[in-house]
Amino acid sequence: MADATRAAPEPLVTVVVPTYRSGDGFRRLLASLATQTLPAERFEVLVIDDGSPTPEAAVIAGLVRDAPNARFHRIEHTGWPSAPRNTGIDLARGRYVIFADHDDELYPESLENAIRTLERTGADVYAGKEARTDQAKWGLDAFDGEYDDATVRPGIHALVPTNPHKLYRTSLLREHGIRFPEGGRRLWEDVSFNVDVARHMNGVSIGSQEPFYHWVREAHTTSSSFGDDLDEWWTGLERIVRHIDTGLAGAEHRRQRDLLQLHQFRERVLPAVGPGLLRRPPEARRLVLDRAAALVDGFLDPRLEAALPRHLRARAFLLRRGRPDLVEELAAYDDGILGVSFARRAVVDTTEAGTSLRLETKTLWTAHHGGFLDLEVDGVHVRRALSPRLAEELGTDLIDVDADLAAATSRIGLRSRETKMTWLVPTRTSVTVAVTPGYPDVTATSVATIDPATLRHGRPMAEGFWDVNARNELFGVINQRAVRAVGRLQPTPPDQALRVYANIHGNLSIEVR
């Protein structure tokens, strides 16, 4: 099938889209690219089809043919996005290249904002605020502000989330031979790619004020099948951990290496030996425990282990001690930790300076899917109420949770129904441990002030409907769920800019008018 090569010369950016038997989601992506505020002649869409059967390939090619700045190129089937993306790097005409999945979408100003930022900062990479259909909390730690160069930001690597939904300087990729690993299914191929980018890049600009990319998650996608084969999952994870260790070797890359390794252990390795472990059959449990222990022993530096949340440090400690039996026992205590928030009071205040909302909430933490947290008060200290042998093995440092309780937070977030984007609101929180017969109650009272004029890191909220959620963190476990509307809500005058109400699910929502 012949390539269509009608794209304008010297585009600023190339959008590389791997396709395979793509359906309606591909139409959604093309529609979002057709509405970009960046003029069509300033960017190209490069669709690389991974050997779809001829009828489907013809449909995809026909859709591409209708776009004035798009090209279609078909390769032999490989079964994974790596080869199509690499072909895109080779064929790209743009100064920058971004990799978009075939069923996702960009927002209207995405490319224009990204190009404007990169031309101003000179950075090699641009990462814009991303939404994920199924997770209100997605990327909030990463997109916490505007950064001309996020490589100097503490606590989180500038390329996290390590997906390829970013703009990369094309010359950087070509000069250093940076490509996605090929050869069948390669889980976390995008992490490997970004490790190589990290080694050579000069600056990462982050934009958090405006929506950039919507990662559409439907019932079943390629990435949603990651956990279907346990051995494949752990082999892929070990490959990534090793690649971080070798690809970012040397003192000059130590900070980047530490941040990316810490991310793997905090988000993947150690959560895998948590409560979900108990829902696996015995043979699968043994595989998970053995593979996790090998990674902890081989790659988790004690410096990094000390930076983990206490409940993950306890798992790593037991793995190092060769006590998989106690790892399983501990997993039962960690099961179902959840913070649920309730709106106690919501007051809209209108002055000459504008309209704001003061929201008061109460959060209650439970475990075991609605039961009590396993805690006990020992004099002035709060400790985990574990079995004697587990408590003895872990020691006081790993069961004393005073510091964890002091660090617990409940932060209010607002999620736009239109864009699926969530922004966090400045929130003051006070945590209380009530000593009651049996088990102590852990609650938080919070006050958030919502200023519609500055919500998006200094930019205003858009008109429309916003759902209120709470990002509750205790013991390093983060839940982000809707705030229940059980408190007193003032009636909203018809001419008021903000309407606060309980939606059909009994949760708190806001209408900006």
Short mmCIF file of C-alpha atoms in Angstrom, two decimals:
data_model
loop_
_atom_site.label_atom_id
_atom_site.label_comp_id
_atom_site.label_asym_id
_atom_site.label_seq_id
_atom_site.Cartn_x
_atom_site.Cartn_y
_atom_site.Cartn_z
CA MET A 1 0.00 0.00 0.00
CA ALA A 2 1.58 3.28 -1.06
CA ASP A 3 2.50 5.98 1.41
CA ALA A 4 0.62 9.25 1.35
CA THR A 5 3.24 12.02 1.53
CA ARG A 6 1.35 15.27 1.41
CA ALA A 7 2.53 16.74 4.72
CA ALA A 8 3.83 20.30 4.66
CA PRO A 9 7.62 20.79 4.60
CA GLU A 10 9.52 21.46 7.81
CA PRO A 11 6.77 20.92 10.38
CA LEU A 12 7.56 21.84 13.96
CA VAL A 13 6.29 18.57 15.38
CA THR A 14 5.54 15.06 14.17
CA VAL A 15 2.77 13.12 15.90
CA VAL A 16 3.68 9.43 15.56
CA VAL A 17 0.68 7.10 15.86
CA PRO A 18 1.16 3.31 15.81
CA THR A 19 -1.99 1.55 14.59
CA TYR A 20 -3.21 -2.02 14.39
CA ARG A 21 -6.79 -2.86 13.49
CA SER A 22 -7.73 0.51 14.94
CA GLY A 23 -11.40 1.30 15.41
CA ASP A 24 -13.48 4.23 16.57
CA GLY A 25 -10.79 5.35 19.01
CA PHE A 26 -8.56 6.21 16.05
CA ARG A 27 -11.25 8.50 14.69
CA ARG A 28 -11.35 10.22 18.09
CA LEU A 29 -7.59 10.80 17.97
CA LEU A 30 -7.71 12.17 14.42
CA ALA A 31 -10.59 14.47 15.37
CA SER A 32 -8.57 15.86 18.28
CA LEU A 33 -5.61 16.50 15.97
CA ALA A 34 -7.86 18.20 13.41
CA THR A 35 -8.94 20.76 16.03
CA GLN A 36 -5.43 21.77 17.14
CA THR A 37 -4.86 25.52 17.41
CA LEU A 38 -1.37 24.97 16.01
CA PRO A 39 -1.86 25.47 12.25
CA ALA A 40 -2.03 22.20 10.34
CA GLU A 41 0.95 23.17 8.19
CA ARG A 42 3.12 23.42 11.34
CA PHE A 43 2.73 19.76 12.34
CA GLU A 44 2.38 16.39 10.66
CA VAL A 45 0.59 13.21 11.68
CA LEU A 46 2.63 10.12 10.87
CA VAL A 47 0.54 6.95 11.10
CA ILE A 48 2.63 3.77 11.19
CA ASP A 49 0.47 0.70 10.78
CA ASP A 50 1.80 -2.50 12.35
CA GLY A 51 0.68 -4.80 9.56
CA SER A 52 -3.07 -4.69 10.03
CA PRO A 53 -4.97 -7.12 7.79
CA THR A 54 -5.61 -5.54 4.40
CA PRO A 55 -9.27 -4.56 4.96
CA GLU A 56 -8.53 -2.81 8.26
CA ALA A 57 -5.35 -1.24 6.87
CA ALA A 58 -7.35 0.19 3.97
CA VAL A 59 -9.82 1.79 6.37
CA ILE A 60 -6.99 3.33 8.40
CA ALA A 61 -5.28 4.58 5.25
CA GLY A 62 -8.55 6.10 4.06
CA LEU A 63 -8.99 8.03 7.29
CA VAL A 64 -5.41 9.28 7.05
CA ARG A 65 -5.97 10.32 3.43
CA ASP A 66 -8.71 12.68 4.56
CA ALA A 67 -6.29 14.62 6.80
CA PRO A 68 -4.28 17.25 4.89
CA ASN A 69 -1.19 16.96 7.09
CA ALA A 70 -1.09 13.18 7.60
CA ARG A 71 1.00 10.35 6.15
CA PHE A 72 0.41 6.60 6.24
CA HIS A 73 3.15 3.98 6.32
CA ARG A 74 2.66 0.23 6.72
CA ILE A 75 5.23 -2.21 8.13
CA GLU A 76 5.31 -5.95 8.71
CA HIS A 77 3.35 -7.05 11.77
CA THR A 78 5.40 -7.08 14.99
CA GLY A 79 2.69 -7.21 17.65
CA TRP A 80 3.98 -4.31 19.75
CA PRO A 81 4.21 -0.50 19.38
CA SER A 82 8.03 -0.36 19.50
CA ALA A 83 8.78 -0.95 15.81
CA PRO A 84 6.08 1.45 14.56
CA ARG A 85 7.37 4.16 16.89
CA ASN A 86 10.96 3.58 15.79
CA THR A 87 9.88 3.80 12.16
CA GLY A 88 8.20 7.07 13.07
CA ILE A 89 11.45 8.42 14.50
CA ASP A 90 13.22 7.53 11.26
CA LEU A 91 10.58 9.13 9.02
CA ALA A 92 9.67 12.16 11.14
CA ARG A 93 10.13 15.60 9.57
CA GLY A 94 9.34 17.57 12.69
CA ARG A 95 11.79 19.31 14.98
CA TYR A 96 10.04 17.45 17.82
CA VAL A 97 8.24 14.13 17.91
CA ILE A 98 5.41 12.95 20.17
CA PHE A 99 4.07 9.40 20.40
CA ALA A 100 0.29 9.13 20.69
CA ASP A 101 -1.64 5.90 21.18
CA HIS A 102 -4.20 5.23 18.46
CA ASP A 103 -7.24 5.56 20.73
CA ASP A 104 -6.25 8.55 22.89
CA GLU A 105 -6.75 12.26 22.29
CA LEU A 106 -4.99 15.60 22.63
CA TYR A 107 -6.69 18.80 23.74
CA PRO A 108 -7.10 21.70 21.28
CA GLU A 109 -4.17 23.83 22.49
CA SER A 110 -1.83 20.94 23.35
CA LEU A 111 0.68 21.20 20.53
CA GLU A 112 0.68 24.99 20.40
CA ASN A 113 1.36 25.28 24.15
CA ALA A 114 4.08 22.63 24.02
CA ILE A 115 5.91 24.23 21.09
CA ARG A 116 5.69 27.69 22.64
CA THR A 117 7.21 26.36 25.86
CA LEU A 118 10.03 24.42 24.22
CA GLU A 119 10.98 27.32 21.95
CA ARG A 120 11.20 29.54 25.04
CA THR A 121 13.05 27.15 27.38
CA GLY A 122 15.25 25.25 24.94
CA ALA A 123 14.55 21.98 26.77
CA ASP A 124 14.79 18.66 24.94
CA VAL A 125 11.51 17.29 26.33
CA TYR A 126 8.06 18.67 27.09
CA ALA A 127 5.63 16.83 29.38
CA GLY A 128 2.11 18.23 29.58
CA LYS A 129 -0.62 17.56 32.11
CA GLU A 130 -2.25 14.23 31.43
CA ALA A 131 -5.62 12.73 32.33
CA ARG A 132 -6.44 9.06 32.52
CA THR A 133 -10.05 8.03 32.07
CA ASP A 134 -10.15 5.57 34.96
CA GLN A 135 -8.03 7.42 37.56
CA ALA A 136 -8.72 10.86 38.99
CA LYS A 137 -5.34 10.73 40.76
CA TRP A 138 -3.29 10.04 37.62
CA GLY A 139 -0.08 12.07 37.38
CA LEU A 140 -0.95 14.61 40.09
CA ASP A 141 2.44 14.32 41.78
CA ALA A 142 4.20 14.85 38.46
CA PHE A 143 2.07 17.72 37.21
CA ASP A 144 2.17 19.83 40.36
CA GLY A 145 3.25 23.11 38.76
CA GLU A 146 4.97 24.84 35.87
CA TYR A 147 8.66 24.01 35.34
CA ASP A 148 11.01 25.35 32.71
CA ASP A 149 13.36 22.53 33.76
CA ALA A 150 11.93 19.86 36.05
CA THR A 151 15.21 17.95 36.27
CA VAL A 152 16.04 20.05 39.34
CA ARG A 153 12.74 19.27 41.07
CA PRO A 154 13.17 17.15 44.21
CA GLY A 155 11.38 13.90 44.94
CA ILE A 156 10.16 12.78 41.52
CA HIS A 157 11.92 12.20 38.21
CA ALA A 158 11.14 14.71 35.49
CA LEU A 159 10.04 11.99 33.03
CA VAL A 160 7.49 10.38 35.38
CA PRO A 161 4.96 9.20 34.26
CA THR A 162 7.40 7.35 32.01
CA ASN A 163 5.04 6.94 29.07
CA PRO A 164 5.95 8.47 25.67
CA HIS A 165 3.11 11.01 25.54
CA LYS A 166 5.66 13.83 25.45
CA LEU A 167 7.44 15.98 22.90
CA TYR A 168 11.06 14.92 22.35
CA ARG A 169 13.63 16.79 20.31
CA THR A 170 14.04 14.63 17.20
CA SER A 171 17.75 15.35 16.87
CA LEU A 172 18.31 14.08 20.44
CA LEU A 173 16.78 10.72 19.56
CA ARG A 174 18.66 10.38 16.29
CA GLU A 175 22.07 11.57 17.45
CA HIS A 176 22.13 9.13 20.38
CA GLY A 177 20.34 6.25 18.69
CA ILE A 178 17.52 6.31 21.22
CA ARG A 179 14.85 3.82 20.22
CA PHE A 180 12.16 1.63 21.75
CA PRO A 181 13.31 -1.97 22.38
CA GLU A 182 11.96 -4.37 19.77
CA GLY A 183 11.42 -8.12 19.70
CA GLY A 184 7.85 -9.18 20.41
CA ARG A 185 6.04 -8.06 23.54
CA ARG A 186 8.37 -5.88 25.61
CA LEU A 187 6.57 -4.70 28.71
CA TRP A 188 7.45 -1.16 29.78
CA GLU A 189 9.24 -0.46 26.52
CA ASP A 190 8.44 3.21 27.15
CA VAL A 191 10.32 3.13 30.47
CA SER A 192 13.39 1.75 28.71
CA PHE A 193 13.09 4.48 26.08
CA ASN A 194 12.82 7.22 28.69
CA VAL A 195 15.82 5.88 30.62
CA ASP A 196 17.89 6.36 27.46
CA VAL A 197 16.40 9.83 27.00
CA ALA A 198 17.27 10.70 30.61
CA ARG A 199 20.92 9.80 30.04
CA HIS A 200 21.34 12.31 27.21
CA MET A 201 18.65 14.98 27.60
CA ASN A 202 19.16 18.63 28.40
CA GLY A 203 16.13 19.77 30.35
CA VAL A 204 12.48 18.74 30.69
CA SER A 205 9.79 21.42 30.66
CA ILE A 206 6.52 20.58 32.40
CA GLY A 207 3.21 22.29 31.76
CA SER A 208 0.45 21.78 34.32
CA GLN A 209 -1.85 24.76 33.74
CA GLU A 210 -3.54 23.47 30.60
CA PRO A 211 -4.81 19.99 29.64
CA PHE A 212 -2.41 18.26 27.27
CA TYR A 213 -3.11 14.54 26.78
CA HIS A 214 -6.03 12.23 27.55
CA TRP A 215 -5.00 8.61 28.03
CA VAL A 216 -8.26 6.84 27.24
CA ARG A 217 -8.60 3.59 29.17
CA GLU A 218 -11.31 1.26 27.97
CA ALA A 219 -12.29 -2.27 28.98
CA HIS A 220 -9.29 -4.00 27.36
CA THR A 221 -6.21 -2.50 25.77
CA THR A 222 -2.71 -3.78 25.06
CA SER A 223 -1.39 -2.32 28.31
CA SER A 224 -4.32 -3.64 30.35
CA SER A 225 -3.11 -7.19 29.60
CA PHE A 226 0.23 -6.59 31.38
CA GLY A 227 -0.55 -8.81 34.37
CA ASP A 228 -1.98 -11.76 32.45
CA ASP A 229 1.34 -13.65 32.43
CA LEU A 230 3.15 -13.40 35.79
CA ASP A 231 6.49 -14.63 34.50
CA GLU A 232 6.37 -12.16 31.61
CA TRP A 233 5.46 -9.35 34.02
CA TRP A 234 8.37 -10.02 36.36
CA THR A 235 10.83 -10.63 33.53
CA GLY A 236 9.86 -7.27 32.05
CA LEU A 237 10.16 -5.54 35.41
CA GLU A 238 13.58 -7.06 36.09
CA ARG A 239 14.70 -5.94 32.64
CA ILE A 240 13.63 -2.37 33.41
CA VAL A 241 15.28 -2.31 36.84
CA ARG A 242 18.52 -3.60 35.31
CA HIS A 243 18.34 -1.08 32.49
CA ILE A 244 17.95 1.80 34.94
CA ASP A 245 20.97 0.49 36.84
CA THR A 246 23.20 0.19 33.77
CA GLY A 247 21.75 2.88 31.52
CA LEU A 248 22.17 5.53 34.21
CA ALA A 249 25.40 4.21 35.69
CA GLY A 250 27.96 6.65 37.00
CA ALA A 251 28.06 9.40 39.58
CA GLU A 252 26.76 12.01 37.13
CA HIS A 253 23.49 10.08 36.77
CA ARG A 254 23.10 8.97 40.38
CA ARG A 255 20.20 11.28 41.20
CA GLN A 256 18.24 10.24 38.12
CA ARG A 257 19.01 6.57 38.74
CA ASP A 258 17.86 6.81 42.36
CA LEU A 259 14.58 8.52 41.49
CA LEU A 260 13.67 6.04 38.76
CA GLN A 261 14.63 2.98 40.82
CA LEU A 262 12.71 4.30 43.80
CA HIS A 263 9.69 4.71 41.53
CA GLN A 264 9.88 1.06 40.41
CA PHE A 265 10.04 -0.27 43.97
CA ARG A 266 7.39 2.10 45.30
CA GLU A 267 4.89 1.60 42.47
CA ARG A 268 5.54 -1.94 41.20
CA VAL A 269 7.90 -4.28 43.04
CA LEU A 270 6.74 -3.89 46.64
CA PRO A 271 3.02 -3.31 45.96
CA ALA A 272 3.10 -6.69 44.20
CA VAL A 273 3.73 -8.40 47.57
CA GLY A 274 0.90 -6.53 49.27
CA PRO A 275 -2.73 -7.59 49.77
CA GLY A 276 -3.18 -8.65 46.15
CA LEU A 277 -0.67 -11.42 46.76
CA LEU A 278 -3.17 -13.24 48.97
CA ARG A 279 -5.63 -13.56 46.09
CA ARG A 280 -3.16 -15.62 44.06
CA PRO A 281 -2.79 -19.43 44.20
CA PRO A 282 0.17 -20.80 46.23
CA GLU A 283 2.41 -21.47 43.21
CA ALA A 284 1.92 -17.92 41.91
CA ARG A 285 2.62 -16.50 45.37
CA ARG A 286 5.95 -18.31 45.48
CA LEU A 287 6.91 -16.92 42.08
CA VAL A 288 6.02 -13.35 43.10
CA LEU A 289 7.85 -13.56 46.43
CA ASP A 290 10.97 -15.07 44.86
CA ARG A 291 11.15 -12.51 42.06
CA ALA A 292 10.49 -9.58 44.39
CA ALA A 293 13.14 -10.78 46.86
CA ALA A 294 15.70 -11.05 44.06
CA LEU A 295 15.08 -7.46 42.97
CA VAL A 296 15.22 -6.14 46.53
CA ASP A 297 18.48 -7.97 47.23
CA GLY A 298 20.04 -7.01 43.92
CA PHE A 299 18.92 -3.45 43.30
CA LEU A 300 17.27 -1.72 46.28
CA ASP A 301 20.01 0.41 47.81
CA PRO A 302 19.56 0.89 51.59
CA ARG A 303 19.57 4.65 50.97
CA LEU A 304 16.53 4.27 48.75
CA GLU A 305 14.84 1.82 51.08
CA ALA A 306 14.96 4.43 53.84
CA ALA A 307 12.99 6.81 51.61
CA LEU A 308 10.09 4.39 51.13
CA PRO A 309 6.82 4.64 53.08
CA ARG A 310 7.03 2.58 56.24
CA HIS A 311 4.61 -0.14 55.10
CA LEU A 312 6.75 -0.75 52.00
CA ARG A 313 9.96 -0.68 54.04
CA ALA A 314 8.49 -3.43 56.20
CA ARG A 315 7.88 -5.61 53.14
CA ALA A 316 11.41 -5.00 51.84
CA PHE A 317 12.87 -5.78 55.27
CA LEU A 318 11.08 -9.13 55.47
CA LEU A 319 12.09 -10.04 51.92
CA ARG A 320 15.73 -9.34 52.75
CA ARG A 321 15.41 -11.49 55.88
CA GLY A 322 14.17 -14.41 53.82
CA ARG A 323 10.75 -14.47 55.50
CA PRO A 324 8.18 -14.86 52.73
CA ASP A 325 5.81 -16.38 55.28
CA LEU A 326 5.79 -13.10 57.21
CA VAL A 327 5.42 -11.06 54.02
CA GLU A 328 2.17 -12.95 53.39
CA GLU A 329 1.06 -12.43 56.98
CA LEU A 330 1.79 -8.71 56.80
CA ALA A 331 -0.19 -8.44 53.55
CA ALA A 332 -3.34 -9.42 55.43
CA TYR A 333 -2.87 -6.47 57.81
CA ASP A 334 -2.34 -4.05 54.91
CA ASP A 335 -5.52 -5.09 53.13
CA GLY A 336 -8.11 -2.50 52.18
CA ILE A 337 -6.69 0.68 53.77
CA LEU A 338 -9.05 3.42 52.60
CA GLY A 339 -9.78 7.04 53.42
CA VAL A 340 -13.33 8.24 52.77
CA SER A 341 -14.15 11.96 52.94
CA PHE A 342 -17.44 13.67 53.74
CA ALA A 343 -18.37 17.29 53.13
CA ARG A 344 -19.30 18.87 56.46
CA ARG A 345 -19.87 22.40 55.22
CA ALA A 346 -19.56 24.33 51.96
CA VAL A 347 -19.79 28.12 51.92
CA VAL A 348 -19.64 30.26 48.78
CA ASP A 349 -18.31 33.76 49.41
CA THR A 350 -18.70 36.55 46.85
CA THR A 351 -16.79 39.82 47.25
CA GLU A 352 -15.47 42.55 44.97
CA ALA A 353 -12.36 40.40 44.52
CA GLY A 354 -14.40 37.50 43.16
CA THR A 355 -16.11 34.30 44.24
CA SER A 356 -14.52 31.56 46.34
CA LEU A 357 -15.65 28.38 48.07
CA ARG A 358 -14.64 27.30 51.56
CA LEU A 359 -15.06 23.54 51.92
CA GLU A 360 -14.80 21.70 55.23
CA THR A 361 -14.44 17.92 55.15
CA LYS A 362 -13.98 15.02 57.52
CA THR A 363 -12.07 11.89 56.53
CA LEU A 364 -12.27 8.49 58.18
CA TRP A 365 -9.71 5.78 57.49
CA THR A 366 -10.63 2.12 57.64
CA ALA A 367 -9.02 -1.19 56.69
CA HIS A 368 -10.16 -4.65 55.62
CA HIS A 369 -12.89 -3.13 53.44
CA GLY A 370 -14.69 -1.20 56.15
CA GLY A 371 -13.14 -2.52 59.35
CA PHE A 372 -10.82 -0.92 61.87
CA LEU A 373 -7.18 -0.08 61.27
CA ASP A 374 -4.87 -2.50 63.08
CA LEU A 375 -3.45 0.00 65.56
CA GLU A 376 -2.85 0.19 69.28
CA VAL A 377 -1.87 3.02 71.60
CA ASP A 378 1.14 2.21 73.76
CA GLY A 379 1.43 5.09 76.20
CA VAL A 380 2.01 8.15 74.02
CA HIS A 381 2.89 6.16 70.89
CA VAL A 382 0.68 4.60 68.25
CA ARG A 383 1.86 1.28 66.86
CA ARG A 384 0.64 -1.31 64.43
CA ALA A 385 -1.29 -4.08 66.19
CA LEU A 386 0.41 -7.09 64.60
CA SER A 387 0.89 -10.69 65.65
CA PRO A 388 3.66 -11.15 68.27
CA ARG A 389 6.02 -12.91 65.86
CA LEU A 390 5.52 -10.30 63.14
CA ALA A 391 5.99 -7.41 65.58
CA GLU A 392 9.13 -9.02 66.99
CA GLU A 393 10.64 -9.58 63.55
CA LEU A 394 9.95 -6.04 62.34
CA GLY A 395 11.01 -4.24 65.51
CA THR A 396 9.85 -0.96 66.97
CA ASP A 397 11.06 1.25 64.12
CA LEU A 398 8.86 -0.47 61.54
CA ILE A 399 5.70 -0.74 63.64
CA ASP A 400 5.74 2.71 65.31
CA VAL A 401 3.47 4.88 63.15
CA ASP A 402 3.58 8.23 64.96
CA ALA A 403 5.44 9.85 62.08
CA ASP A 404 3.11 8.29 59.50
CA LEU A 405 0.04 9.65 61.28
CA ALA A 406 1.60 13.10 61.49
CA ALA A 407 2.29 12.95 57.74
CA ALA A 408 -1.22 11.79 56.78
CA THR A 409 -2.97 14.17 54.39
CA SER A 410 -6.35 14.80 52.83
CA ARG A 411 -6.21 17.15 49.84
CA ILE A 412 -9.24 18.29 47.93
CA GLY A 413 -9.22 17.91 44.15
CA LEU A 414 -11.57 19.09 41.42
CA ARG A 415 -12.08 17.01 38.28
CA SER A 416 -13.53 18.53 35.14
CA ARG A 417 -16.22 16.37 33.58
CA GLU A 418 -15.34 17.74 30.16
CA THR A 419 -11.57 17.16 30.14
CA LYS A 420 -11.25 14.48 32.88
CA MET A 421 -8.43 16.60 34.35
CA THR A 422 -7.97 16.91 38.13
CA TRP A 423 -6.38 19.84 39.91
CA LEU A 424 -5.56 19.82 43.61
CA VAL A 425 -6.66 22.64 45.91
CA PRO A 426 -4.62 24.10 48.81
CA THR A 427 -5.90 22.20 51.85
CA ARG A 428 -5.15 22.42 55.58
CA THR A 429 -5.50 19.10 57.42
CA SER A 430 -5.42 18.06 61.07
CA VAL A 431 -5.23 14.34 61.95
CA THR A 432 -6.65 12.94 65.18
CA VAL A 433 -6.26 9.52 66.77
CA ALA A 434 -9.19 8.84 69.08
CA VAL A 435 -8.36 6.34 71.81
CA THR A 436 -11.50 4.23 72.07
CA PRO A 437 -12.06 0.76 73.52
CA GLY A 438 -10.82 -1.82 71.03
CA TYR A 439 -9.27 -0.02 68.09
CA PRO A 440 -8.28 3.67 67.77
CA ASP A 441 -10.10 5.77 65.17
CA VAL A 442 -7.97 7.82 62.75
CA THR A 443 -9.78 10.83 61.32
CA ALA A 444 -8.82 14.06 59.61
CA THR A 445 -10.56 17.40 59.42
CA SER A 446 -9.67 19.55 56.44
CA VAL A 447 -10.39 23.02 55.14
CA ALA A 448 -9.91 23.85 51.47
CA THR A 449 -10.35 27.23 49.84
CA ILE A 450 -11.26 26.97 46.18
CA ASP A 451 -10.51 30.07 44.11
CA PRO A 452 -11.97 29.59 40.61
CA ALA A 453 -9.72 32.34 39.27
CA THR A 454 -6.48 30.51 40.11
CA LEU A 455 -7.31 26.79 40.38
CA ARG A 456 -5.15 25.62 37.45
CA HIS A 457 -1.80 26.67 38.91
CA GLY A 458 -2.69 30.32 38.49
CA ARG A 459 -5.24 30.04 35.69
CA PRO A 460 -9.03 29.99 36.06
CA MET A 461 -11.45 27.08 36.13
CA ALA A 462 -13.39 26.57 32.93
CA GLU A 463 -17.14 26.92 32.97
CA GLY A 464 -19.02 23.67 33.36
CA PHE A 465 -19.33 20.86 35.88
CA TRP A 466 -16.61 19.76 38.28
CA ASP A 467 -16.70 16.79 40.65
CA VAL A 468 -15.05 17.13 44.06
CA ASN A 469 -12.71 14.39 45.26
CA ALA A 470 -10.25 13.93 48.09
CA ARG A 471 -6.69 12.62 47.79
CA ASN A 472 -6.27 10.79 51.09
CA GLU A 473 -2.87 9.39 52.07
CA LEU A 474 -2.09 7.30 55.14
CA PHE A 475 0.88 4.94 55.58
CA GLY A 476 1.87 5.75 51.99
CA VAL A 477 -1.43 4.37 50.64
CA ILE A 478 -3.19 6.92 48.41
CA ASN A 479 -6.91 6.85 47.62
CA GLN A 480 -8.58 9.52 45.52
CA ARG A 481 -12.35 9.24 45.67
CA ALA A 482 -15.44 11.38 45.52
CA VAL A 483 -16.33 13.53 48.53
CA ARG A 484 -19.67 12.48 49.94
CA ALA A 485 -22.22 15.32 50.22
CA VAL A 486 -23.65 14.70 53.69
CA GLY A 487 -23.18 18.10 55.33
CA ARG A 488 -24.94 21.44 55.12
CA LEU A 489 -24.97 22.98 51.64
CA GLN A 490 -26.13 26.55 51.24
CA PRO A 491 -28.83 27.14 48.60
CA THR A 492 -27.20 28.81 45.60
CA PRO A 493 -28.72 32.08 44.30
CA PRO A 494 -29.44 31.88 40.56
CA ASP A 495 -27.02 34.71 39.75
CA GLN A 496 -24.08 33.24 41.71
CA ALA A 497 -20.99 32.16 39.74
CA LEU A 498 -20.62 28.90 41.69
CA ARG A 499 -23.30 26.33 42.41
CA VAL A 500 -22.44 23.66 44.98
CA TYR A 501 -24.74 20.65 45.02
CA ALA A 502 -25.10 16.91 45.67
CA ASN A 503 -25.07 15.01 42.39
CA ILE A 504 -27.18 11.95 41.57
CA HIS A 505 -24.61 9.70 43.27
CA GLY A 506 -24.77 11.65 46.53
CA ASN A 507 -21.32 13.13 45.97
CA LEU A 508 -20.26 16.78 45.96
CA SER A 509 -20.11 18.66 42.67
CA ILE A 510 -19.65 22.26 41.53
CA GLU A 511 -21.08 24.10 38.56
CA VAL A 512 -19.04 27.06 37.34
CA ARG A 513 -21.33 29.53 35.56
#
